CSV table of C-alpha atoms in Angstrom, one decimal:
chain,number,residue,atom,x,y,z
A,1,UNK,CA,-13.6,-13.4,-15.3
A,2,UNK,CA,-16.9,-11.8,-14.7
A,3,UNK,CA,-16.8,-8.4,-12.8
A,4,UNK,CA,-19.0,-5.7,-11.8
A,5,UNK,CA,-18.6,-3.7,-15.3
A,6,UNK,CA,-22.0,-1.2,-14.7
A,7,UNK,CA,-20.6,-0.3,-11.2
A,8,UNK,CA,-17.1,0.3,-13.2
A,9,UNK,CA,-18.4,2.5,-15.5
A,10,UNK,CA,-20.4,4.3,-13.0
A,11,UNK,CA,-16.8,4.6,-11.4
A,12,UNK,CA,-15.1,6.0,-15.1
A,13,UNK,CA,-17.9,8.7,-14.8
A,14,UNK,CA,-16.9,10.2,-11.0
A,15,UNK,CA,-16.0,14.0,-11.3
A,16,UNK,CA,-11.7,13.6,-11.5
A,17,UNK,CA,-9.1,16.0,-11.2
A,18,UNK,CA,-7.2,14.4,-13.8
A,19,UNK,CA,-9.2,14.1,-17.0
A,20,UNK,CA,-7.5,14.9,-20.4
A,21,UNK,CA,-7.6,14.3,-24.0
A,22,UNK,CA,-4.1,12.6,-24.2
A,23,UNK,CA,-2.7,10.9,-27.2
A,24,UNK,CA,-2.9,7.1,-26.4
A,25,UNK,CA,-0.9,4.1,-27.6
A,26,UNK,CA,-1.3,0.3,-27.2
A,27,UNK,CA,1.6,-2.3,-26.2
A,28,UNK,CA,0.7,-4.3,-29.3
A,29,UNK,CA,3.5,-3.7,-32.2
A,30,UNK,CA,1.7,-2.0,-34.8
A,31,UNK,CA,-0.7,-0.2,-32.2
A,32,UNK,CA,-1.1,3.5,-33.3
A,33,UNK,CA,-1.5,6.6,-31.0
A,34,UNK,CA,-5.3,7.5,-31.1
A,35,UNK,CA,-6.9,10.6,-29.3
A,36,UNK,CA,-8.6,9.5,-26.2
A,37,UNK,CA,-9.7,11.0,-22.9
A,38,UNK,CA,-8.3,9.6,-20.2
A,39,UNK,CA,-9.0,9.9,-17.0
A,40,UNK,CA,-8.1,8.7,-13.6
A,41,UNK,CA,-10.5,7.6,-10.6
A,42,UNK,CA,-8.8,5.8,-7.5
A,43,UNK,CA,-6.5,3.6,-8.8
A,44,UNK,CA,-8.0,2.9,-12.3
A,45,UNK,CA,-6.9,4.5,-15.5
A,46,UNK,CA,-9.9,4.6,-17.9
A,47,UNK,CA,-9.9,5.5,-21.4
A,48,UNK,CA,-12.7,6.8,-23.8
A,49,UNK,CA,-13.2,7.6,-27.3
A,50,UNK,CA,-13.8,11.5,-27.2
A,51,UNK,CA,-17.2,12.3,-25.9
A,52,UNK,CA,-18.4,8.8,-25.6
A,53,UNK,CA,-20.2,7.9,-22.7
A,54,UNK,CA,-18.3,4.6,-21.5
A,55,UNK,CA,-15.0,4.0,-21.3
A,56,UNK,CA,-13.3,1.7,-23.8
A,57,UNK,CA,-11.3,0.1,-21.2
A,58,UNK,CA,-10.3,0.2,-17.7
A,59,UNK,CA,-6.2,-0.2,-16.4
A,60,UNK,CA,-5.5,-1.0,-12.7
A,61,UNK,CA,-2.6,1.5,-11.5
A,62,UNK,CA,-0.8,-1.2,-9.2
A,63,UNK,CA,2.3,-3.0,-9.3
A,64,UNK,CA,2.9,-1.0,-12.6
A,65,UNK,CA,5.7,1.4,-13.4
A,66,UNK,CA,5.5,5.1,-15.3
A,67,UNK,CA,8.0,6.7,-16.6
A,68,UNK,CA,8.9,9.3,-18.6
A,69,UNK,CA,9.9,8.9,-22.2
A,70,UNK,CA,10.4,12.6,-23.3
A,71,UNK,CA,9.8,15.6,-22.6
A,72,UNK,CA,5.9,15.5,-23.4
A,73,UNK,CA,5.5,11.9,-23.0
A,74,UNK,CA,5.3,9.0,-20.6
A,75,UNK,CA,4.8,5.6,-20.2
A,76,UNK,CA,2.9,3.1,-17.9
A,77,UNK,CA,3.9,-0.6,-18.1
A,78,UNK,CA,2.5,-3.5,-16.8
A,79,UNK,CA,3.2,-7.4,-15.9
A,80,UNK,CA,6.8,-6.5,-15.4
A,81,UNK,CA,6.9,-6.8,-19.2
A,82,UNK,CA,8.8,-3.7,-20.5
A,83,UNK,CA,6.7,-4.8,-24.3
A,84,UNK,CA,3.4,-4.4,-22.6
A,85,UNK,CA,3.9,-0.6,-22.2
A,86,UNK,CA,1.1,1.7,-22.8
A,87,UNK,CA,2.1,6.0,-24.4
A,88,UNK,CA,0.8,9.2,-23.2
A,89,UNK,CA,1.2,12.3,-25.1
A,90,UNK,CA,0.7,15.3,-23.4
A,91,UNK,CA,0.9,18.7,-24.4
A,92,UNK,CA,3.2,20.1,-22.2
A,93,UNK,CA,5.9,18.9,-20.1
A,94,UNK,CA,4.3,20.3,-17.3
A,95,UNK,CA,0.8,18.3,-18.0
A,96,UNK,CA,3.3,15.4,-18.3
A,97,UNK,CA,4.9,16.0,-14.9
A,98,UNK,CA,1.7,16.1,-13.4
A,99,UNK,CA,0.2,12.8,-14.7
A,100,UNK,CA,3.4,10.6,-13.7
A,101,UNK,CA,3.2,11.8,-10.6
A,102,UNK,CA,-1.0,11.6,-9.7
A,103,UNK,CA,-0.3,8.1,-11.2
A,104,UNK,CA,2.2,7.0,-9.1
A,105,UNK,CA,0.4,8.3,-6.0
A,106,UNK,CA,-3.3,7.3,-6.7
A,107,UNK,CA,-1.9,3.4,-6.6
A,108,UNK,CA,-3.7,1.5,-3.8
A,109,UNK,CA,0.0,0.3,-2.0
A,110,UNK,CA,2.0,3.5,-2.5
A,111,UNK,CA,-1.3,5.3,-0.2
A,112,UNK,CA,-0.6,2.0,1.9
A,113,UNK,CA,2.9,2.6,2.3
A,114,UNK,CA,2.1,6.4,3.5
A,115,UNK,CA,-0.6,4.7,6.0
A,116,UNK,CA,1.6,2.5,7.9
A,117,UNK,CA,5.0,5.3,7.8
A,118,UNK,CA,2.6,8.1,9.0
A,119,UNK,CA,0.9,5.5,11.7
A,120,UNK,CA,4.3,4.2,12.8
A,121,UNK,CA,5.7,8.1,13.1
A,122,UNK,CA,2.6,9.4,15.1
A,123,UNK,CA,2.9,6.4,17.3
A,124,UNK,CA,6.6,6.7,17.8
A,125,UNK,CA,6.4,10.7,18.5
A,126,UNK,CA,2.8,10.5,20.4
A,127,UNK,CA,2.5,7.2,22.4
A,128,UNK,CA,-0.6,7.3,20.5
A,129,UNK,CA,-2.3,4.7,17.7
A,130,UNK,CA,-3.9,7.7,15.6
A,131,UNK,CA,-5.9,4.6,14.5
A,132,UNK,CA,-7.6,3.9,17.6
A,133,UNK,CA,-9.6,6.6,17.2
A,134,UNK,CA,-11.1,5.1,14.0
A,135,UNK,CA,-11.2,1.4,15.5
A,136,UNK,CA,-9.1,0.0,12.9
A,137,UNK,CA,-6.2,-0.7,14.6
A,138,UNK,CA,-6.6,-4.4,13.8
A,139,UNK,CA,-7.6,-4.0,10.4
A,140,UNK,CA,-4.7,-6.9,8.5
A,141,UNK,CA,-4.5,-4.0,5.6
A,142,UNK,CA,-3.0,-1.4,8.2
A,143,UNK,CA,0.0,-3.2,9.7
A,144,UNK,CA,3.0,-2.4,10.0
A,145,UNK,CA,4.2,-5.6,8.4
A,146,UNK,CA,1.8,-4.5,5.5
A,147,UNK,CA,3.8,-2.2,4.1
A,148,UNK,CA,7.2,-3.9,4.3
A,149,UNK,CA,8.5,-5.8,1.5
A,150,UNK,CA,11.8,-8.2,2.6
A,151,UNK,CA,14.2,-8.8,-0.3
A,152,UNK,CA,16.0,-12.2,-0.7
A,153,UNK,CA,19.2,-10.0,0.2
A,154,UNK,CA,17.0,-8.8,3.9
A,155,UNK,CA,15.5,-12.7,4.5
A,156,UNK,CA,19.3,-13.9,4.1
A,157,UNK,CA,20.3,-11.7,7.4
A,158,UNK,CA,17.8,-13.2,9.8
B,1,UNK,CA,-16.0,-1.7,-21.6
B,2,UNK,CA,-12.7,-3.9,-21.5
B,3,UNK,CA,-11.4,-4.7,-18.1
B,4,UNK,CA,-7.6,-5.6,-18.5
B,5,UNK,CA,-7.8,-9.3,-16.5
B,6,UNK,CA,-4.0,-10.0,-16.4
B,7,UNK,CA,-3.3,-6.7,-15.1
B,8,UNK,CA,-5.7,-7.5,-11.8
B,9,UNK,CA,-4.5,-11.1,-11.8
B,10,UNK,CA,-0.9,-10.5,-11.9
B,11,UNK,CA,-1.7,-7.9,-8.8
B,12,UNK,CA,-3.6,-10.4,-7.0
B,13,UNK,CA,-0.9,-13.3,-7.3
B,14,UNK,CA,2.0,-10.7,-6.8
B,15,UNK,CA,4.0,-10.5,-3.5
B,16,UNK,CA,2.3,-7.8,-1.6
B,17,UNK,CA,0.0,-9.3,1.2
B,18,UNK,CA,-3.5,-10.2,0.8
B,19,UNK,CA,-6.0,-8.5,3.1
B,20,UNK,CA,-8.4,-11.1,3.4
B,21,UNK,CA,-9.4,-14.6,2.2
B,22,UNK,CA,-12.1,-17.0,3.5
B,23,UNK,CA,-15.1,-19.2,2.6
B,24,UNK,CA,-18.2,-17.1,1.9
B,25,UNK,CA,-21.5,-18.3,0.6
B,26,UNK,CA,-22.4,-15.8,-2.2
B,27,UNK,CA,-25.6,-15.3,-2.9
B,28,UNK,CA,-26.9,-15.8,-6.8
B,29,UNK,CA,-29.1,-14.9,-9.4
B,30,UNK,CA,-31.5,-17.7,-8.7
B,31,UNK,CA,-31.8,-17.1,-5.1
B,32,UNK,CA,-29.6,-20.0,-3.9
B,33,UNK,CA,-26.1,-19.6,-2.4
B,34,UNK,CA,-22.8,-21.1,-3.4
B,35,UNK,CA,-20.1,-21.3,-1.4
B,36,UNK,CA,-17.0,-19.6,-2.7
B,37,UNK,CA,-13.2,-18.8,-2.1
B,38,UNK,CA,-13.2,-14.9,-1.5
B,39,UNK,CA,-9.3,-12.9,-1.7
B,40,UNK,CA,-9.9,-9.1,-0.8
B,41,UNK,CA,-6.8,-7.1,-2.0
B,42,UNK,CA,-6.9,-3.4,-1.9
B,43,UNK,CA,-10.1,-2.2,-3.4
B,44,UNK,CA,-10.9,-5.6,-5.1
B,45,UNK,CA,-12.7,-8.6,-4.2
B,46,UNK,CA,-11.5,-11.5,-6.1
B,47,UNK,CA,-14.1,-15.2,-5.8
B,48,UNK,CA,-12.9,-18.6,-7.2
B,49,UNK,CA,-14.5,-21.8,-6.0
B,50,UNK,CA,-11.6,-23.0,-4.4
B,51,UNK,CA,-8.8,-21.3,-2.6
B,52,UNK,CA,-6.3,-23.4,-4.9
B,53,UNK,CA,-8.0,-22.8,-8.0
B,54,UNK,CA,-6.0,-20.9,-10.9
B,55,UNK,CA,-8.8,-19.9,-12.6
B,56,UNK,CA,-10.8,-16.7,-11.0
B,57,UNK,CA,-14.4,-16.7,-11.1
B,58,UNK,CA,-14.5,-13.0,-11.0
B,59,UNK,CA,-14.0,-9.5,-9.0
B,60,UNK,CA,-15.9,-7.0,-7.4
B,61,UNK,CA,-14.4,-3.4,-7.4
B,62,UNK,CA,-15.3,-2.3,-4.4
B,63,UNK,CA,-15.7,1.7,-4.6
B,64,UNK,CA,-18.7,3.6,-4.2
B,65,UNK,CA,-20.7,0.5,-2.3
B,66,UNK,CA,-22.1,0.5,1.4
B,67,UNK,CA,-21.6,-2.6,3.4
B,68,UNK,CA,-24.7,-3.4,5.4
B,69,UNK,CA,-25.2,-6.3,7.7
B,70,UNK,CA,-28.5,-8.2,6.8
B,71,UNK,CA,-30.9,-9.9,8.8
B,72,UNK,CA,-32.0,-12.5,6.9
B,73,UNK,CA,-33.2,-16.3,6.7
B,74,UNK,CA,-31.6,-16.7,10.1
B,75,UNK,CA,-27.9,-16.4,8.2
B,76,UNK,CA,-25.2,-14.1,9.1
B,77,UNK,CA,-25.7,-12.0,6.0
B,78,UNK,CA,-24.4,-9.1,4.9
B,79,UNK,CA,-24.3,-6.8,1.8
B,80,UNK,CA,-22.5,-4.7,-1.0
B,81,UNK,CA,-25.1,-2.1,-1.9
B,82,UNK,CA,-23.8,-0.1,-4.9
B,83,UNK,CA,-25.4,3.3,-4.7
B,84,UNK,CA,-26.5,4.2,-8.2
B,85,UNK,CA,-29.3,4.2,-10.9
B,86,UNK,CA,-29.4,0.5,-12.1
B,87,UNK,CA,-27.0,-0.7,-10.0
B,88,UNK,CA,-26.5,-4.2,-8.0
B,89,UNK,CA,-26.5,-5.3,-4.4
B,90,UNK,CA,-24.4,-8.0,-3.6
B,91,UNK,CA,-25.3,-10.6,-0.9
B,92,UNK,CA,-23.5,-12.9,0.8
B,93,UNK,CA,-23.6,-15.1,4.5
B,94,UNK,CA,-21.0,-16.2,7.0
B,95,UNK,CA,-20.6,-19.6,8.8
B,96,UNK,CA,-20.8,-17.6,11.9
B,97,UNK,CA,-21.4,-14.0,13.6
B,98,UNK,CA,-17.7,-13.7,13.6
B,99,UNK,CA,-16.8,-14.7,10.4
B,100,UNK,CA,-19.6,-12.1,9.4
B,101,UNK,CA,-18.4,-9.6,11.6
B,102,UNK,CA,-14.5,-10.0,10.3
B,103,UNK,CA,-15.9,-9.2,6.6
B,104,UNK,CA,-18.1,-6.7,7.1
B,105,UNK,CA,-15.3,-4.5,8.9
B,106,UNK,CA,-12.2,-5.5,6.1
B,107,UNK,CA,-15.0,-4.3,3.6
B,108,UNK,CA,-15.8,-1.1,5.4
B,109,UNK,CA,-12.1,0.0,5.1
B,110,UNK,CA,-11.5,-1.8,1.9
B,111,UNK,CA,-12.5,1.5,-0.5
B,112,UNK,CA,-9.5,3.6,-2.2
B,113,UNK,CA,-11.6,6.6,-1.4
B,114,UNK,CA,-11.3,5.7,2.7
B,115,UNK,CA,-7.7,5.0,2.7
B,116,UNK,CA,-7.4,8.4,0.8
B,117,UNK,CA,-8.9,10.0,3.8
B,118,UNK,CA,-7.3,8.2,6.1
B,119,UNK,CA,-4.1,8.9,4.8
B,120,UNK,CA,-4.6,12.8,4.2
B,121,UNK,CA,-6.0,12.8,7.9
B,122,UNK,CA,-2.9,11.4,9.2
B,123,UNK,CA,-0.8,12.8,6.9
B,124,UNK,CA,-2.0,16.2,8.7
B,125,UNK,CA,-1.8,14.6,11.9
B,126,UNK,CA,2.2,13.8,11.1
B,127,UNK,CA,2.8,17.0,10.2
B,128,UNK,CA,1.1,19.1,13.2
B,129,UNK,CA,2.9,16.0,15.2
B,130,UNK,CA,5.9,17.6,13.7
B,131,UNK,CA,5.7,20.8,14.2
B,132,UNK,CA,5.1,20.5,17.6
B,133,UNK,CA,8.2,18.5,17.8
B,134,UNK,CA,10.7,21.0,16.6
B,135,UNK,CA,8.6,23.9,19.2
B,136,UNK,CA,10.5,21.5,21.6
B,137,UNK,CA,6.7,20.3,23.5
B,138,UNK,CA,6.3,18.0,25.5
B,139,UNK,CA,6.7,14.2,23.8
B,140,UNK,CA,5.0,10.8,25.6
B,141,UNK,CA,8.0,8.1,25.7
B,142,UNK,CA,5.8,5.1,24.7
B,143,UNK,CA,6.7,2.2,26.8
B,144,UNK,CA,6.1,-0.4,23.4
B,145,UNK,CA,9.2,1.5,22.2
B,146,UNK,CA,11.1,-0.3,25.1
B,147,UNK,CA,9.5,-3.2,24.4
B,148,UNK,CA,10.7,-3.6,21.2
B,149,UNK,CA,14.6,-4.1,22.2
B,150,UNK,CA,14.1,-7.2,23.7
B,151,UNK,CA,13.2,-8.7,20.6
B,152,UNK,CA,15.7,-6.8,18.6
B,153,UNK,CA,18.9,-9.1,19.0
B,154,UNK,CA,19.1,-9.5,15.4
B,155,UNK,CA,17.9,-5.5,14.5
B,156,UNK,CA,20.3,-3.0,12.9
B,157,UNK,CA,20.8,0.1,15.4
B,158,UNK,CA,17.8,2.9,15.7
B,159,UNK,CA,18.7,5.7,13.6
B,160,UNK,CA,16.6,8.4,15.9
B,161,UNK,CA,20.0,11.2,15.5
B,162,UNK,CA,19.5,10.6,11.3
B,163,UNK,CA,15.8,11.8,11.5
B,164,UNK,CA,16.0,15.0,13.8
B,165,UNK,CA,18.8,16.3,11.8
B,166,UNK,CA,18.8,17.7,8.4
B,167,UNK,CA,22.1,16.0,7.6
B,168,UNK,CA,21.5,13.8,5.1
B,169,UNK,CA,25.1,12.8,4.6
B,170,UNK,CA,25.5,9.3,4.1
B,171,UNK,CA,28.8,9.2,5.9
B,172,UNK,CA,26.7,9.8,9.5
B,173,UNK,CA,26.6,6.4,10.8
B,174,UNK,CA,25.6,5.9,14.4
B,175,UNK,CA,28.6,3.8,16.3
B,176,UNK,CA,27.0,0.3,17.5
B,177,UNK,CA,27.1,1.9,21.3
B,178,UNK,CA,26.5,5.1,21.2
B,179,UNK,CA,24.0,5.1,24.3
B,180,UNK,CA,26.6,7.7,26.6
B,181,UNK,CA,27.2,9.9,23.9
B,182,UNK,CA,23.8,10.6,23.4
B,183,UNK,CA,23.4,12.2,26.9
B,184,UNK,CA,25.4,15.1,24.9
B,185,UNK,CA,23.2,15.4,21.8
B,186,UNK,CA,20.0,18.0,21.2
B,187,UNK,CA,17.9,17.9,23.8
B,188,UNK,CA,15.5,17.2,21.0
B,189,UNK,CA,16.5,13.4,20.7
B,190,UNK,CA,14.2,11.0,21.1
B,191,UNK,CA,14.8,8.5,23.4
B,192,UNK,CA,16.6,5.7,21.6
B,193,UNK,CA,13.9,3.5,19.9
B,194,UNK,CA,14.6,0.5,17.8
B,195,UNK,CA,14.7,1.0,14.0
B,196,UNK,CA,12.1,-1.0,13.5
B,197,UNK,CA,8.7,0.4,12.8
B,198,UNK,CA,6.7,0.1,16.1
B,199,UNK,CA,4.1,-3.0,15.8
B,200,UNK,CA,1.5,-1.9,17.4
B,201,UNK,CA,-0.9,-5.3,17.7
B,202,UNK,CA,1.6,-7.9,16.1
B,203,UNK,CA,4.8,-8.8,17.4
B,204,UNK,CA,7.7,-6.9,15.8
B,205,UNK,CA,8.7,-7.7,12.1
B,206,UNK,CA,12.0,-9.2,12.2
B,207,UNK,CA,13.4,-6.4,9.2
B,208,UNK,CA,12.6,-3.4,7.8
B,209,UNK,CA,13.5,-0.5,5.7
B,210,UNK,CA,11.5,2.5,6.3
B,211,UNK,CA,8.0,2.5,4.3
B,212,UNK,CA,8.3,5.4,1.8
B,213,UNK,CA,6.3,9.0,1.6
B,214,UNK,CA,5.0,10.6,-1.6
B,215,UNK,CA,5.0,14.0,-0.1
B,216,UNK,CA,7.5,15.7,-0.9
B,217,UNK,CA,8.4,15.9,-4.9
B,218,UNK,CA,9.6,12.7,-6.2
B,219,UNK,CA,13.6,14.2,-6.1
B,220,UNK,CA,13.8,14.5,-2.5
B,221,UNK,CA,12.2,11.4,-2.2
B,222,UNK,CA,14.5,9.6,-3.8
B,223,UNK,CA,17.2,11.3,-1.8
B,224,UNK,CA,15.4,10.1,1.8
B,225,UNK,CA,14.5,6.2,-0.2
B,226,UNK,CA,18.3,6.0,-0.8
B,227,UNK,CA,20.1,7.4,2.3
B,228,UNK,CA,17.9,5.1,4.7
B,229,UNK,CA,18.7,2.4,2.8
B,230,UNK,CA,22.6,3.3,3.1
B,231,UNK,CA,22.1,4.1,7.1
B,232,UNK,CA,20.3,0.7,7.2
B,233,UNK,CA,23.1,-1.6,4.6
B,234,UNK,CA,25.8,-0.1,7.0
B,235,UNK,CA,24.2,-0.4,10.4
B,236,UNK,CA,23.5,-3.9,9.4
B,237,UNK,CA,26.9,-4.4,8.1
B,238,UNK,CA,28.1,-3.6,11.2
B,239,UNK,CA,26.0,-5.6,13.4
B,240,UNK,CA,26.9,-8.9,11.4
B,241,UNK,CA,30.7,-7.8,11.5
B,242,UNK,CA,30.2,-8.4,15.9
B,243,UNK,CA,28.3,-10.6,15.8
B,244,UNK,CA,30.7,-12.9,13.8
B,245,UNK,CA,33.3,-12.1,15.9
B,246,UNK,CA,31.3,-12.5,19.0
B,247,UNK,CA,30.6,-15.9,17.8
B,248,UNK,CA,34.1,-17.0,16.7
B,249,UNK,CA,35.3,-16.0,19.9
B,250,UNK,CA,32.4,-18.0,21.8
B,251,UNK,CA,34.1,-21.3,19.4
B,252,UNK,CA,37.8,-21.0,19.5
B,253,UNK,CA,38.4,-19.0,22.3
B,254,UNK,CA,41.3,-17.6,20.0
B,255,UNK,CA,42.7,-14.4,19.3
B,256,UNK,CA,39.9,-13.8,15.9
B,257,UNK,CA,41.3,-11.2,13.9
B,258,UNK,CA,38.2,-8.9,12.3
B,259,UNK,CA,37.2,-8.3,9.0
C-alpha cells in the first residue's frame, strides 16, 4: 500500500511534547527491548534509532489499547491481538503515567468522542450549536451519531 | 521508514463510521487521471479502485497539507498541498462543483491538529458554559430539546437531576414519572430533556450512552463511564418492564402480574 512516507517523516520531525528515549520491544517472540526514541505527533507513535534522522517506523494510535504492565512499563496492543503488543520502559513511574495517558488522548476517536459530548452539552445548556460559528455543523465527522457506538446488547432493545 | 499497514487497515475496516467515501479522479504522475474509490477516516485518506475492493491502493496522512480549490482544465479540481521542502501536492477533480465542494470542506476539518483545536476551544467553552450555570444565570430552553420527546417512545428517561448533583450514587434512579416532583427540586434543574444527545441536523439516534470525556484523570472517569451506564441499564430496565406490561394488557385484557 503506497502512502505519503516523505510527508510522514516530515510529520515524525514536528516539535512534540512527548519525545523520549524509552526502551522498546517488538510483538514478535524473540523480539528484544532496544533503546529507541519515541515520540508521539497526532495520533502516530514513531520510533527512531537514537539520533537518527528518520524514524524506523510509524504506529497509528487508534482502535488500540495501553496498559500498564508495571510500575515503569506499559504496553500498546494492536489488532485486538493481545500477542501483537508492543513494551515501553520508562524510567519512572511517573514518565510512565504520563505516556499511557497522552496516548490514550492523542487518538483521533477518543478527541472525537470529547467533540460531540462537549457539542451536545453546550447545545443542551446554551440553545446554541458552538459549531455554527465554525460552519461545520454538517461536517458527517461531528455528529452526534458519530460518536456513539450501539452494542448488540443496545440494538436488541429497539 | 516502516508504516505498520494492518494497523491502518484494521482501523479503516473497524466499526467506527467512516467520514467520507466517493468516486474521485486522482490525478497521476504522468499527467492523466484515474478514477478511484476514496474512504476518508479521521486524518487518513484511504484510495482503492473500487469501493468493493479488499486490496487498498494506498493512503494519504492528511496533517500539515492545505486544501486548495483549483481552477483547472475546466474540471472541478482541487488540491492537497503539503507545505514543506521537497514535498508533494496532490491533485484530484470532481464529477461536479458539489461533489468538489463536499471534499474540499471534509478535507479542511479532516487534520488531527484542527480537531485538537476544536476540541480545546469547546472544551473551554463547556466549562465557562459551566460555570455560569452553577452562578445560577440565565439558561436558553432550546425548543429542539422538546422536539426530541416525540421521537423518544422507545428512549430510557433523561437523567438531567443525575448531572446537576454531585451524587454519584448508583442507587439514584429517576422514577419513570417524575415530571410533578420536579416542580420541588433545585431551581437549577434543567428543564426535563431527553437522554439522548441532542441531534442537531439529523434526526435523533435511536440509543445512546453518554460519549466519554478525557478531562478529568482517568479514575474519575471511569467512575462517571460506569455510573451512566448503570443510570442508563436501569432506566432502560424499567422502561421495558412497562412497556411489557402495557402491551400484555393491550392482548389479554387480563389481570398481568409484573415481573
Amino acid at each position: 500500500m503506497r502512502f505519503n512516507e516523505k510527508e510522514l517523516v516530515f510529520l515524525s520531525r514536528q516539535p512534540s511534547e512527548m519525545a523520549a528515549e524509552l526502551g522498546m520491544r517488538g510483538p514478535k517472540k524473540g523480539d528484544v527491548v532496544k533503546k529507541r526514541l519515541v515520540k508521539l505527533v497526532v495520533n502516530f507513535l514513531f520510533y527512531f534509532r537514537t539520533d537518527e534522522e528518520e524514524p524506523i517506523g510509524a504506529l497509528l494510535l487508534e482502535q488500540c489499547r495501553v496498559e500498564r504492565e508495571d510500575s515503569q512499563s506499559f504496553s500498546v496492543a494492536f489488532l485486538d491481538e493481545a500477542e501483537r503488543k508492543y513494551l515501553f520502559e520508562c524510567d519512572s513511574e511517573e514518565q510512565c503515567g504520563e505516556w499511557i495517558d497522552s496516548i490514550i488522548k492523542a487518538s483521533y476517536e477518543f478527541m472525537r468522542k470529547n467533540l460531540i459530548f462537549y457539542r451536545t452539552e453546550i447545545h443542551r445548556l446554551t440553545g446554541k450549536d458552538p459549531l455554527e460559528q465554525y460552519g461545520i455543523s454538517d461536517e458527517t465527522r461531528f455528529q452526534v451519531s458519530n460518536g456513539l457506538q450501539l452494542t448488540p446488547r443496545d440494538a436488541a432493545s429497539l | 521508514m516502516k508504516l505498520h499497514e494492518k494497523i491502518l487497515t484494521h482501523y479503516l475496516s473497524c466499526t467506527s463510521p467512516v467520514d467520507k467515501e466517493g468516486y474521485l479522479y486522482k490525478k497521476e504522475r504522468n499527467a492523466t487521471y484515474h478514477r478511484r474509490w476514496f474512504v476518508l477516516k479521521a486524518n487518513l485518506l484511504f484510495y482503492q479502485e473500487r469501493p468493493a475492493d479488499r486490496h487498498l491502493l494506498g493512503v494519504i496522512v492528511l496533517e500539515g497539507c492545505a486544501v486548495r480549490r483549483v481552477e483547472s482544465d475546466g474540471r472541478f479540481a482541487f488540491s492537497l498541498v503539503f507545505e514543506g521542502p521537497g514535498l508533494k501536492t496532490y491533485r484530484f477533480a470532481a464529477v461536479d462543483v458539489q461533489t468538489q465542494e463536499s471534499w474540499v470542506k471534509a478535507l479542511l476539518s479532516a487534520s488531527h491538529c484542527y480537531l485538537s483545536l476544536l476540541v480545546r476551544d469547546l472544551g473551554r467553552q463547556y466549562e465557562e458554559v459551566k460555570q455560569q450555570q452553577s452562578l445560577g444565570q440565565p439558561h436558553h430552553c432550546s425548543s429542539v430539546g422538546a422536539l426530541e420527546e416525540t421521537t423518544s417512545g422507545l428512549l430510557p428517561r433523561p437523567m438531567d437531576v443525575v448531572r446537576e448533583g454531585r451524587n454519584f450514587s448508583a442507587s439514584t434512579v429517576l422514577p419513570a414519572h417524575s415530571a410533578t416532583t420536579r416542580a420541588k427540586k433545585s431551581p437549577k434543574l434543567w428543564p426535563r430533556r431527553n437522554a439522548l444527545v441532542t441531534p442537531l441536523n439529523k434526526p435523533a439516534p435511536q440509543y445512546s450512552e453518554w460519549p466519554l470525556v478525557g478531562f478529568d484523570p482517568l479514575e474519575d472517569f471511569r467512575k462517571i463511564h460506569d455510573y451512566y451506564g448503570q443510570e442508563v441499564k436501569k432506566a432502560r430496565e424499567e422502561w421495558l418492564r412497562s412497556r411489557r406490561a402495557a402491551e400484555e394488557q393491550q392482548d389479554d385484557g387480563a389481570l398481568i402480574k409484573l415481573g
